[in-house]
Short mmCIF file of C-alpha atoms in Angstrom, two decimals:
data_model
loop_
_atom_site.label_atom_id
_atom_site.label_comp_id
_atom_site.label_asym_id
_atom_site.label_seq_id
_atom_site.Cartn_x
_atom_site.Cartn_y
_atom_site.Cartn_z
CA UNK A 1 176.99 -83.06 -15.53
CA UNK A 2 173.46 -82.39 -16.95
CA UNK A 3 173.03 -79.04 -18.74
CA UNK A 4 169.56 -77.33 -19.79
CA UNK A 5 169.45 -74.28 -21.99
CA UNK A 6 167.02 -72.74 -21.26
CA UNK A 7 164.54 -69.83 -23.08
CA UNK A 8 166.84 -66.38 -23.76
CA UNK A 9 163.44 -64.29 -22.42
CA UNK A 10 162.54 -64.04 -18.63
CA UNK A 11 159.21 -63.13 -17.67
CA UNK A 12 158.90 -62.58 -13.52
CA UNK A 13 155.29 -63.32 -12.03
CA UNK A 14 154.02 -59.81 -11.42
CA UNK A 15 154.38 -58.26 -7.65
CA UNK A 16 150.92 -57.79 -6.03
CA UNK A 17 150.75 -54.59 -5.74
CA UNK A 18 152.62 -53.73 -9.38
CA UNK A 19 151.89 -55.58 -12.68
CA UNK A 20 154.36 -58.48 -14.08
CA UNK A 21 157.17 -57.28 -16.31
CA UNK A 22 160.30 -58.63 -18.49
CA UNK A 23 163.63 -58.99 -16.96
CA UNK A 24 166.48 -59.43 -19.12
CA UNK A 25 169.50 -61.68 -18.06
CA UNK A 26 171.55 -59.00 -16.74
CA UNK A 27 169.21 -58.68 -14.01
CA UNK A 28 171.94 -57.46 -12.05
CA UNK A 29 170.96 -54.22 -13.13
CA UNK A 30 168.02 -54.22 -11.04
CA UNK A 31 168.12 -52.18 -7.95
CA UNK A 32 166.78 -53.75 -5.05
CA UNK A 33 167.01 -50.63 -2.71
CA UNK A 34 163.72 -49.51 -2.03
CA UNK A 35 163.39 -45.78 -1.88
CA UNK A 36 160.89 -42.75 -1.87
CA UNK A 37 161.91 -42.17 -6.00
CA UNK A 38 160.72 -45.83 -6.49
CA UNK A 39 157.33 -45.64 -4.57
CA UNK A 40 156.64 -42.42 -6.58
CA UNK A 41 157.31 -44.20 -9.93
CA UNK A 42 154.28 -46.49 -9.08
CA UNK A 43 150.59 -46.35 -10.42
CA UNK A 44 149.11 -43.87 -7.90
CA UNK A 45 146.96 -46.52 -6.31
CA UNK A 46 149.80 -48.31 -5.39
CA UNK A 47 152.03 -45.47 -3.61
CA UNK A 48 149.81 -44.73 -0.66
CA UNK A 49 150.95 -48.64 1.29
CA UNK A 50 154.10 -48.12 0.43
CA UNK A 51 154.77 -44.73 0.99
CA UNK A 52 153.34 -45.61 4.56
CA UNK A 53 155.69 -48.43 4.90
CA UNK A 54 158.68 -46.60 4.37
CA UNK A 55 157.38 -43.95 6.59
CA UNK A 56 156.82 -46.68 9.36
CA UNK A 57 160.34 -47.74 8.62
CA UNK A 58 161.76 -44.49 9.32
CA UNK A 59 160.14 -43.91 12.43
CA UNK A 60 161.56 -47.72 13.70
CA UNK A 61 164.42 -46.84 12.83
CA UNK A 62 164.85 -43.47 14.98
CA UNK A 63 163.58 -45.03 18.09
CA UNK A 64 166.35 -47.43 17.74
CA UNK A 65 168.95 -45.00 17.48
CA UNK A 66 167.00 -42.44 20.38
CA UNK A 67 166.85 -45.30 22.63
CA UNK A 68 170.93 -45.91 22.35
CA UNK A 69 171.34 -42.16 21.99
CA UNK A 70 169.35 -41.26 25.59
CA UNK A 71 172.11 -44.47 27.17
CA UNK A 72 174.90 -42.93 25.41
CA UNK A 73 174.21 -39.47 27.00
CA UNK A 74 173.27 -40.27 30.06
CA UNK A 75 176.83 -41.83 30.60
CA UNK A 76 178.60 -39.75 28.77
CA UNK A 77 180.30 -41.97 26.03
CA UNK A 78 180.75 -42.59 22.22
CA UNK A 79 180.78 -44.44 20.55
CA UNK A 80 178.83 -48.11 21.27
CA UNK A 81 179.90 -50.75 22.91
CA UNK A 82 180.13 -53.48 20.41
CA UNK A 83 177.55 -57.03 21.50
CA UNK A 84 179.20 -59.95 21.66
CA UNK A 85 179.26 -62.57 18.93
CA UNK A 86 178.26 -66.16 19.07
CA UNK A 87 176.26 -68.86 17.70
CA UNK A 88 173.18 -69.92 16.42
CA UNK A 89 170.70 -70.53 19.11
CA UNK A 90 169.25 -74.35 17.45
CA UNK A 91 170.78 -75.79 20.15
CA UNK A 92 168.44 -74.51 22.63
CA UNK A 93 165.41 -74.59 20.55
CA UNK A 94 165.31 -78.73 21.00
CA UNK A 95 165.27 -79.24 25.09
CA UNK A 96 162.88 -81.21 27.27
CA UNK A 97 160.10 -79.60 28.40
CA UNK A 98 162.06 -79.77 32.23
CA UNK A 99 164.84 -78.12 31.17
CA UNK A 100 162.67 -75.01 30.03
CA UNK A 101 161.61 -74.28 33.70
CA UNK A 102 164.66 -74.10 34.86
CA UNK A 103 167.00 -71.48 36.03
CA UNK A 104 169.20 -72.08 33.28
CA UNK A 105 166.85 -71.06 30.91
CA UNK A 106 165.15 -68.24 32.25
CA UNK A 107 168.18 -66.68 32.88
CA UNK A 108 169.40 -67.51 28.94
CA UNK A 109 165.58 -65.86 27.97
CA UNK A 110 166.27 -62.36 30.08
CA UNK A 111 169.62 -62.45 27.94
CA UNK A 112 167.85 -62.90 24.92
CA UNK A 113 164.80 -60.62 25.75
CA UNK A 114 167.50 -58.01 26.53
CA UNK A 115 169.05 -57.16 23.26
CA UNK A 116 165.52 -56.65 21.59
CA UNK A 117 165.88 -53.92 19.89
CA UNK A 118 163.15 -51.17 20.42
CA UNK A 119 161.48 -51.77 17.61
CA UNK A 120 161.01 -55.68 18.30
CA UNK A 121 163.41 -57.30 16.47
CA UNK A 122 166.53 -58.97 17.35
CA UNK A 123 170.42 -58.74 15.00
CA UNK A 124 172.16 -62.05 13.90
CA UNK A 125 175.21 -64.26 15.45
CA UNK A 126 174.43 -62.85 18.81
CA UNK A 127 176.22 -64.35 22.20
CA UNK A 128 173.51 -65.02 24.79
CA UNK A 129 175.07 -67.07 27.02
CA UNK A 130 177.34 -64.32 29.01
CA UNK A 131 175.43 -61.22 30.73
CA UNK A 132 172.56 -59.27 29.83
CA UNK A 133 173.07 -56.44 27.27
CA UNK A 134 174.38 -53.50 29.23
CA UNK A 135 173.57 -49.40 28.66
CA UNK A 136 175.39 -48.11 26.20
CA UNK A 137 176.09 -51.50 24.16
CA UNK A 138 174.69 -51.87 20.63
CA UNK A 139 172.40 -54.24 19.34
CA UNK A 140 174.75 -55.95 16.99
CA UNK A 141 177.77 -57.91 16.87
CA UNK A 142 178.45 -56.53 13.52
CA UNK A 143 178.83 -53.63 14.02
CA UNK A 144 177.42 -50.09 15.35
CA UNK A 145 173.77 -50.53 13.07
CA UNK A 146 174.87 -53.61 11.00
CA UNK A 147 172.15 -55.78 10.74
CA UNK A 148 169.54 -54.00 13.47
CA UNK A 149 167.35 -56.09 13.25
CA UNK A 150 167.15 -58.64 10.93
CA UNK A 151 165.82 -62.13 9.32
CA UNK A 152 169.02 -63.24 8.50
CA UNK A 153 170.69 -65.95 9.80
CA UNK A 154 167.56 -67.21 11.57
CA UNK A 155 168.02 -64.00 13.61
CA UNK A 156 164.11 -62.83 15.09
CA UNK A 157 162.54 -66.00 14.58
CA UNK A 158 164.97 -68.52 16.75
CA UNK A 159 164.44 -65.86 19.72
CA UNK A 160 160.88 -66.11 19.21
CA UNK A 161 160.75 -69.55 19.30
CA UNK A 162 162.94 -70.08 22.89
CA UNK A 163 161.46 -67.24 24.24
CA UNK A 164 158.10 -69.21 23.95
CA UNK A 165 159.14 -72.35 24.84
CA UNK A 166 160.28 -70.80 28.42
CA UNK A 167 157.13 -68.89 29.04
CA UNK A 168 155.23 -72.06 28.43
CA UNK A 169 157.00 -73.29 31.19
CA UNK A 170 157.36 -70.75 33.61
CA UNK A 171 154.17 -68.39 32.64
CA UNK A 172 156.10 -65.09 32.91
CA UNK A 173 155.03 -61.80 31.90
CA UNK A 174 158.50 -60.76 30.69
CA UNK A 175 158.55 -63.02 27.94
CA UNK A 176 154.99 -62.52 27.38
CA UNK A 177 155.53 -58.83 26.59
CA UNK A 178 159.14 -59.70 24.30
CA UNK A 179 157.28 -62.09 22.02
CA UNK A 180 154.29 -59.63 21.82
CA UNK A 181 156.95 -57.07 20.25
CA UNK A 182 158.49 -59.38 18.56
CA UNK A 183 155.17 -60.13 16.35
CA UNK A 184 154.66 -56.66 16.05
CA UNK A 185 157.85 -56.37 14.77
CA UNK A 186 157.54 -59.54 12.08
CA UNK A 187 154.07 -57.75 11.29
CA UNK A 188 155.29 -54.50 10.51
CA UNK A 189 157.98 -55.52 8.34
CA UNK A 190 156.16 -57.22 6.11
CA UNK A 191 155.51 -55.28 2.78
CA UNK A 192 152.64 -54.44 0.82
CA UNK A 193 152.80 -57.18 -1.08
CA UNK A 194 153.30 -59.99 1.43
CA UNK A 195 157.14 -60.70 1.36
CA UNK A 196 159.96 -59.10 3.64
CA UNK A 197 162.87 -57.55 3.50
CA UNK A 198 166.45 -59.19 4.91
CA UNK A 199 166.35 -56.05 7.95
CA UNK A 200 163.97 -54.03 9.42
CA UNK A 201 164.07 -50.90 9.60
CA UNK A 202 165.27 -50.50 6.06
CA UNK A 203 168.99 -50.63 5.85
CA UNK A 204 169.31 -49.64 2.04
CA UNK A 205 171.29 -52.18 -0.86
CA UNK A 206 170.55 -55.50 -1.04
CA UNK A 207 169.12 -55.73 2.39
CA UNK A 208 165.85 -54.19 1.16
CA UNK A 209 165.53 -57.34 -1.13
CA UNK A 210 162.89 -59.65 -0.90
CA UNK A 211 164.95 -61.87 0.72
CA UNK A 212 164.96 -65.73 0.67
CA UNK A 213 168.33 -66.25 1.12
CA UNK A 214 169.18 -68.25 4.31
CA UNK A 215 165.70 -69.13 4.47
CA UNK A 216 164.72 -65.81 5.62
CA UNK A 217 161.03 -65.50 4.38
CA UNK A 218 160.91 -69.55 5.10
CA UNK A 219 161.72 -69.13 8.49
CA UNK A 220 159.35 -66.17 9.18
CA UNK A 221 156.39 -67.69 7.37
CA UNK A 222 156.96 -70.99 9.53
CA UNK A 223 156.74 -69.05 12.66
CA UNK A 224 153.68 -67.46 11.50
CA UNK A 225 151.79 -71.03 10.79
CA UNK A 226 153.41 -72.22 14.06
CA UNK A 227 151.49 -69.29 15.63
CA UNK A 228 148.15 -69.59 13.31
CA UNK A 229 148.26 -73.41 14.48
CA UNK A 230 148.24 -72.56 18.08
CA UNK A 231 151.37 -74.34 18.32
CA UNK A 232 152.51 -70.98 20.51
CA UNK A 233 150.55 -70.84 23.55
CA UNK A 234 151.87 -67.35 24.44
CA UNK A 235 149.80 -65.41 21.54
CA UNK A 236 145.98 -64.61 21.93
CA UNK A 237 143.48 -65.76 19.32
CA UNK A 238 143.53 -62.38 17.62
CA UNK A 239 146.75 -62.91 17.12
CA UNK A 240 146.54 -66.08 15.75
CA UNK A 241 144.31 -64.67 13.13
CA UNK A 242 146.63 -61.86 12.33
CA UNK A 243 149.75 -64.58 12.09
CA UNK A 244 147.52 -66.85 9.88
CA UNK A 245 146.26 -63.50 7.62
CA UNK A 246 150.04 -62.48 7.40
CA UNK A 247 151.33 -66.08 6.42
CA UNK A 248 148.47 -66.57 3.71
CA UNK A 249 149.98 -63.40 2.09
CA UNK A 250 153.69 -63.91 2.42
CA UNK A 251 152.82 -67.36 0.61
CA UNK A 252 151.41 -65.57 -2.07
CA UNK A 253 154.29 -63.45 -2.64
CA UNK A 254 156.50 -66.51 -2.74
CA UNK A 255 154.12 -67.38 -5.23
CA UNK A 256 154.11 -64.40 -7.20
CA UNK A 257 158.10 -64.32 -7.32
CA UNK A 258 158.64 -67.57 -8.65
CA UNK A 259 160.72 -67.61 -11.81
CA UNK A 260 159.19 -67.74 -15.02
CA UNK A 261 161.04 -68.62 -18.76
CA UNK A 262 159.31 -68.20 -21.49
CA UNK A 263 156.29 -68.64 -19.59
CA UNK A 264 157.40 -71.91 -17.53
CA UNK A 265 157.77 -71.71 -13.90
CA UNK A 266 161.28 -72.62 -12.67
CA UNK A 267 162.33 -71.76 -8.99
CA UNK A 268 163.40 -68.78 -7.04
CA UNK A 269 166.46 -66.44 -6.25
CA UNK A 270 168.35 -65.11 -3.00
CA UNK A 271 167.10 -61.83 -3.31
CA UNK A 272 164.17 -60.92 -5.33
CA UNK A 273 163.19 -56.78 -5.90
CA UNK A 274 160.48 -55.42 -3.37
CA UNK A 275 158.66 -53.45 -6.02
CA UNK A 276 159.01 -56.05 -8.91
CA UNK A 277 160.23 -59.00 -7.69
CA UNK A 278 162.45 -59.44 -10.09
CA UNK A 279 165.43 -61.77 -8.93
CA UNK A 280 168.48 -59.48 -7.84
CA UNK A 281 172.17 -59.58 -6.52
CA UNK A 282 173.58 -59.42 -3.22
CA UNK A 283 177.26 -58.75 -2.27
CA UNK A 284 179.28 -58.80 -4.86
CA UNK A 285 180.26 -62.23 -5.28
CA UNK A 286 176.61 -63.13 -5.16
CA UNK A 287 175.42 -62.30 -8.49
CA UNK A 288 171.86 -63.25 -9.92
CA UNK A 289 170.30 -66.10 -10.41
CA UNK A 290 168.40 -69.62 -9.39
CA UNK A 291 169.34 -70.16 -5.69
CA UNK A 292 168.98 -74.14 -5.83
CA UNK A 293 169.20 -74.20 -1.60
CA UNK A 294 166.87 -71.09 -1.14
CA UNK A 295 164.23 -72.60 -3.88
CA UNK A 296 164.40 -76.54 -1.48
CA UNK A 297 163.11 -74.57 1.35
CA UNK A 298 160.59 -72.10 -0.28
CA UNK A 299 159.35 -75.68 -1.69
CA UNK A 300 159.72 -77.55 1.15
CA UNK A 301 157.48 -74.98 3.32
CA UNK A 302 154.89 -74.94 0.14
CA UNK A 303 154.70 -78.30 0.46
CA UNK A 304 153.38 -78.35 4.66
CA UNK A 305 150.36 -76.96 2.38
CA UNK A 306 147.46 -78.73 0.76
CA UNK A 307 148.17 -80.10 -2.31
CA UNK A 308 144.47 -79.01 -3.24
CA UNK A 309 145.35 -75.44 -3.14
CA UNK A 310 146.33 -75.67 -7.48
CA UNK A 311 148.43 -72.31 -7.09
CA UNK A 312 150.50 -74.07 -4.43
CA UNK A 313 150.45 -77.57 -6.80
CA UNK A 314 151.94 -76.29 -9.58
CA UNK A 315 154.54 -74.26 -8.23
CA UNK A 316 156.17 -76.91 -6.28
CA UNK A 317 155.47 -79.24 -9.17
CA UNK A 318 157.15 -76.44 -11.53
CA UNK A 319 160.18 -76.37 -9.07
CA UNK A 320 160.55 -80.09 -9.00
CA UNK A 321 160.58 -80.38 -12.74
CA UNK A 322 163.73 -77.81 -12.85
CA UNK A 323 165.42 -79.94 -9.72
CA UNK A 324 165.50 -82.70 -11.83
CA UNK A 325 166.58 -80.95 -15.00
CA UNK A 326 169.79 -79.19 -13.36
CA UNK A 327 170.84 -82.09 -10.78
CA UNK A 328 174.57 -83.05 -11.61
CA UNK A 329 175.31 -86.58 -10.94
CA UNK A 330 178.91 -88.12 -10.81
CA UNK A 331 179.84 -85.34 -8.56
CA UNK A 332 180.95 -84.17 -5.30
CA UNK A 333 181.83 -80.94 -3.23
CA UNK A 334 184.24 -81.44 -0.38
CA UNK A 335 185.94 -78.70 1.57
CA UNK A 336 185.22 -76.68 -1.18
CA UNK A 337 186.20 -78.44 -4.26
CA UNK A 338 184.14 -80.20 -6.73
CA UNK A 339 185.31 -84.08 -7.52
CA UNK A 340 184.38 -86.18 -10.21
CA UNK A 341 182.83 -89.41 -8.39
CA UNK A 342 181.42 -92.19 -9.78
CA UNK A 343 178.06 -93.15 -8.48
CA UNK A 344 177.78 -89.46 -6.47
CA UNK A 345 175.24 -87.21 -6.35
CA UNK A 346 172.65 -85.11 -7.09
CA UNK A 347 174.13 -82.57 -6.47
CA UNK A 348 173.26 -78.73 -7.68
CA UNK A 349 175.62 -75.61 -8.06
CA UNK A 350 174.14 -73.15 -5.90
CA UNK A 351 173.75 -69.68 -8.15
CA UNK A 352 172.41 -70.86 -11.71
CA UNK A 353 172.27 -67.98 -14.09
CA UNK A 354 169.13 -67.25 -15.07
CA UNK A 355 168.96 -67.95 -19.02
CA UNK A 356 170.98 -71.69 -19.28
CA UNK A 357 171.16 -72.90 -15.97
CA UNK A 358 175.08 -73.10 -16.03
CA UNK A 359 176.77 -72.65 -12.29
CA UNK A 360 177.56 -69.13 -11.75
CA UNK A 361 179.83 -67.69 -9.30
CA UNK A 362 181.95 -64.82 -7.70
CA UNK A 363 184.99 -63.27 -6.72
CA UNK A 364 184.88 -59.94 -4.47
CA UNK A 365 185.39 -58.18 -8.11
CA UNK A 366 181.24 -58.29 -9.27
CA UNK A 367 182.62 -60.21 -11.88
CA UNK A 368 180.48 -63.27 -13.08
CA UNK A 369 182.82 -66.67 -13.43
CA UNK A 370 181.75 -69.46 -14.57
CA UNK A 371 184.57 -72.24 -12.90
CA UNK A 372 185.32 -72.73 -9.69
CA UNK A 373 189.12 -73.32 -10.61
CA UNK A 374 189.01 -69.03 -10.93
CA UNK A 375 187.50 -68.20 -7.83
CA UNK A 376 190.55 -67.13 -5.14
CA UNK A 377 190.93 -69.48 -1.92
CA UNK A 378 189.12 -66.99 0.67
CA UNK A 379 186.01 -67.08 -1.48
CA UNK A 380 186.49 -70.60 -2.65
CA UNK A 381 186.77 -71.93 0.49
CA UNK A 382 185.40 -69.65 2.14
CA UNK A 383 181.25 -69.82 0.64
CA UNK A 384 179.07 -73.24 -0.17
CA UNK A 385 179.40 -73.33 -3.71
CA UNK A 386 177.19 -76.40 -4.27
CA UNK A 387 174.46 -77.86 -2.39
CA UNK A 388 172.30 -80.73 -1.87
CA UNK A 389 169.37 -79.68 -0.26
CA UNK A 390 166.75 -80.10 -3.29
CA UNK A 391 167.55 -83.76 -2.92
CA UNK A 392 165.28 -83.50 0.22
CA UNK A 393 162.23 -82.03 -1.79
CA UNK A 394 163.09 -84.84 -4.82
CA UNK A 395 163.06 -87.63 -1.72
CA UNK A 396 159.84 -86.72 -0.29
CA UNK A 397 157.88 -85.32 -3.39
CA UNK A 398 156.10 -88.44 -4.29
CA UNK A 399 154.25 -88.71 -1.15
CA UNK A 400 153.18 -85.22 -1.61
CA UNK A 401 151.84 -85.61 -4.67
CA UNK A 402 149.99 -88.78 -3.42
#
């Protein structure tokens, strides 16, 4: 297994709306909620976009809960009806063109345009292939206001997607008008400085986290070229500008979060502070540090970039050096466990901590462990502990660097 020590400073490119600063290791400490107290706190030039974010927040956030409230009243009941949960919706988002036009699919799109929130957005794990959402029945399948709406879980952008790919083929207004709202929505959200949060309207801990986890800003910024490329037929050319204007930023807040030791670029957490963009913690087993499966896909979608662009060059460069100086070889993970193996890998543990690179990880406790051998079987088993999805960005670097 190949271990790098790194630097015991860490220096955090600056946000771009608040100047750089030094994090310590125990970053943990952080707090990634993002409040009125913290917008005050800032240089007064900075207050007045977010002050009128979280303002914009707020009032998302009580049409939501008016729009339930006026169903809930008008028949008479507490409290919600719970959605249904289901699946990812990747299966549908790779279909012939045929099978777009058909009943089948417009039917699955009402289902899906349905449980758009009011605000635009759409909540995670969602089952769209039984009825429509009905009055009176929440949002989410997690629970009353769990996740309303959200990034996660390539919740917003997947619905986006199908709900395009069936108004290209049958031209309807309906769909039309949920995509339209759900841009506005992915617009909105985004903060001041270009990245977004994990849910929209604020939900408060971790949530309010610049968020890369699960590919989160990834997936948004990739629907936002797709849409600056035209690739979306449904959006007018204004809003192909706005999409391209909104992705140029995002990418420079990836940018600006990227890791730094001791000056040297490395990669980039799950969660990273809205205000500083400092790397932060997420539930409690999730503790702070290099996300080695976040940082492939940041890299990967840096790398559908020009090479030309140098900003863009040397932080995928930067990440691919520290790929290569954490990979573990000789190893692999199985249901969970890690085996010595001959002749395996790379492979990379999936939370480094932030000062030597050695594989961190988490019980429900907050405690920070160090071997897998002390995590307990529902957590063990139970999270992806390892990954191998920088091998991806090691396989195909060359040619981008050609």
């Amino acid at each position: 297994m190949t271990l790098v020590r790194l630097a015991p400073s860490l220096v955090l490119a600056g946000a771009l709306l608040a100047p750089a600063e030094t994090q310590e290791a125990t970053a943990d400490k952080v707090p990634a909620r993002l409040t009125a107290e913290r917008v005050a706190a800032l240089p007064v030039a900075q207050r007045p976009a977010w002050t009128a974010y979280l303002e914009a927040s707020d009032a998302a956030r009580a049409v939501d809960h008016a729009a339930l409230d006026r169903e809930l009243r008008g028949l008479g009941t507490n409290p919600l009806a719970r959605a249904p949960l289901g699946r990812s919706m990747d299966p549908w988002l790779d279909k012939g063109d045929a099978w777009y036009a058909s009943d089948e699919a417009r039917r699955i799109a009402d289902v899906v345009i349905s449980y758009q929130t009011p605000s635009g957005g759409w909540s995670k794990r969602l089952d769209f292939t039984g009825g429509s959402r009905q009055p009176g029945q929440g949002y989410s399948a997690e629970g009353d206001w769990s996740y309303v709406a959200t990034f996660d879980n390539d919740a917003t952008t997947t619905q986006m997607q199908f709900i395009s790919r069936v108004f290209d083929a049958a031209g309807r207004t309906t769909d039309r008008d949920a995509f339209e709202r759900g841009l506005a929505y992915v617009l909105r959200a985004q903060y001041p400085n270009g990245c977004w949060p994990q849910v929209y309207p604020l939900a408060g801990s971790y949530h309010d986290a610049a968020t890369f986890n699960d590919d989160a800003m990834a997936n948004v910024i990739g629907l936002l070229d797709a849409i600056a490329q035209g690739r979306h037929r449904i959006v007018a050319p204004e809003q192909r500008e706005a999409a391209r204007a909104s992705a140029a930023r995002g990418v420079a807040c990836v940018l600006a979060a990227q890791i730094r030791v001791d000056g040297v670029h490395t990669a980039w957490g799950a969660q990273h502070d809205a205000l500083t963009l400092a790397p932060v913690g997420a539930r409690a087993y999730e503790h702070t540090g290099v996300d080695a499966a976040a940082s492939a896909r940041i890299v990967e979608l840096l790398m559908t970039r020009p090479r030309s662009d140098a900003a863009i060059r040397a932080a995928v460069d930067a990440a691919v050096v520290w790929f290569r100086a954490t990979a573990m070889h000789g190893y692999a993970y199985e249901k969970g466990e890690l085996i010595a193996r001959p002749g395996a890998g790379p492979l990379w543990p999936r939370f480094s901590e932030l000062r030597t690179n050695r594989a961190i990880f988490g019980n429900r406790d907050a405690i920070v462990r160090y071997d897998l051998s002390e995590i307990v079987p529902e957590r063990k088993y139970g999270y992806g502990w390892y990954t191998t999805s920088p091998a991806r960005v090691l396989d195909a670097i060359s040619r981008w660097q050609e």
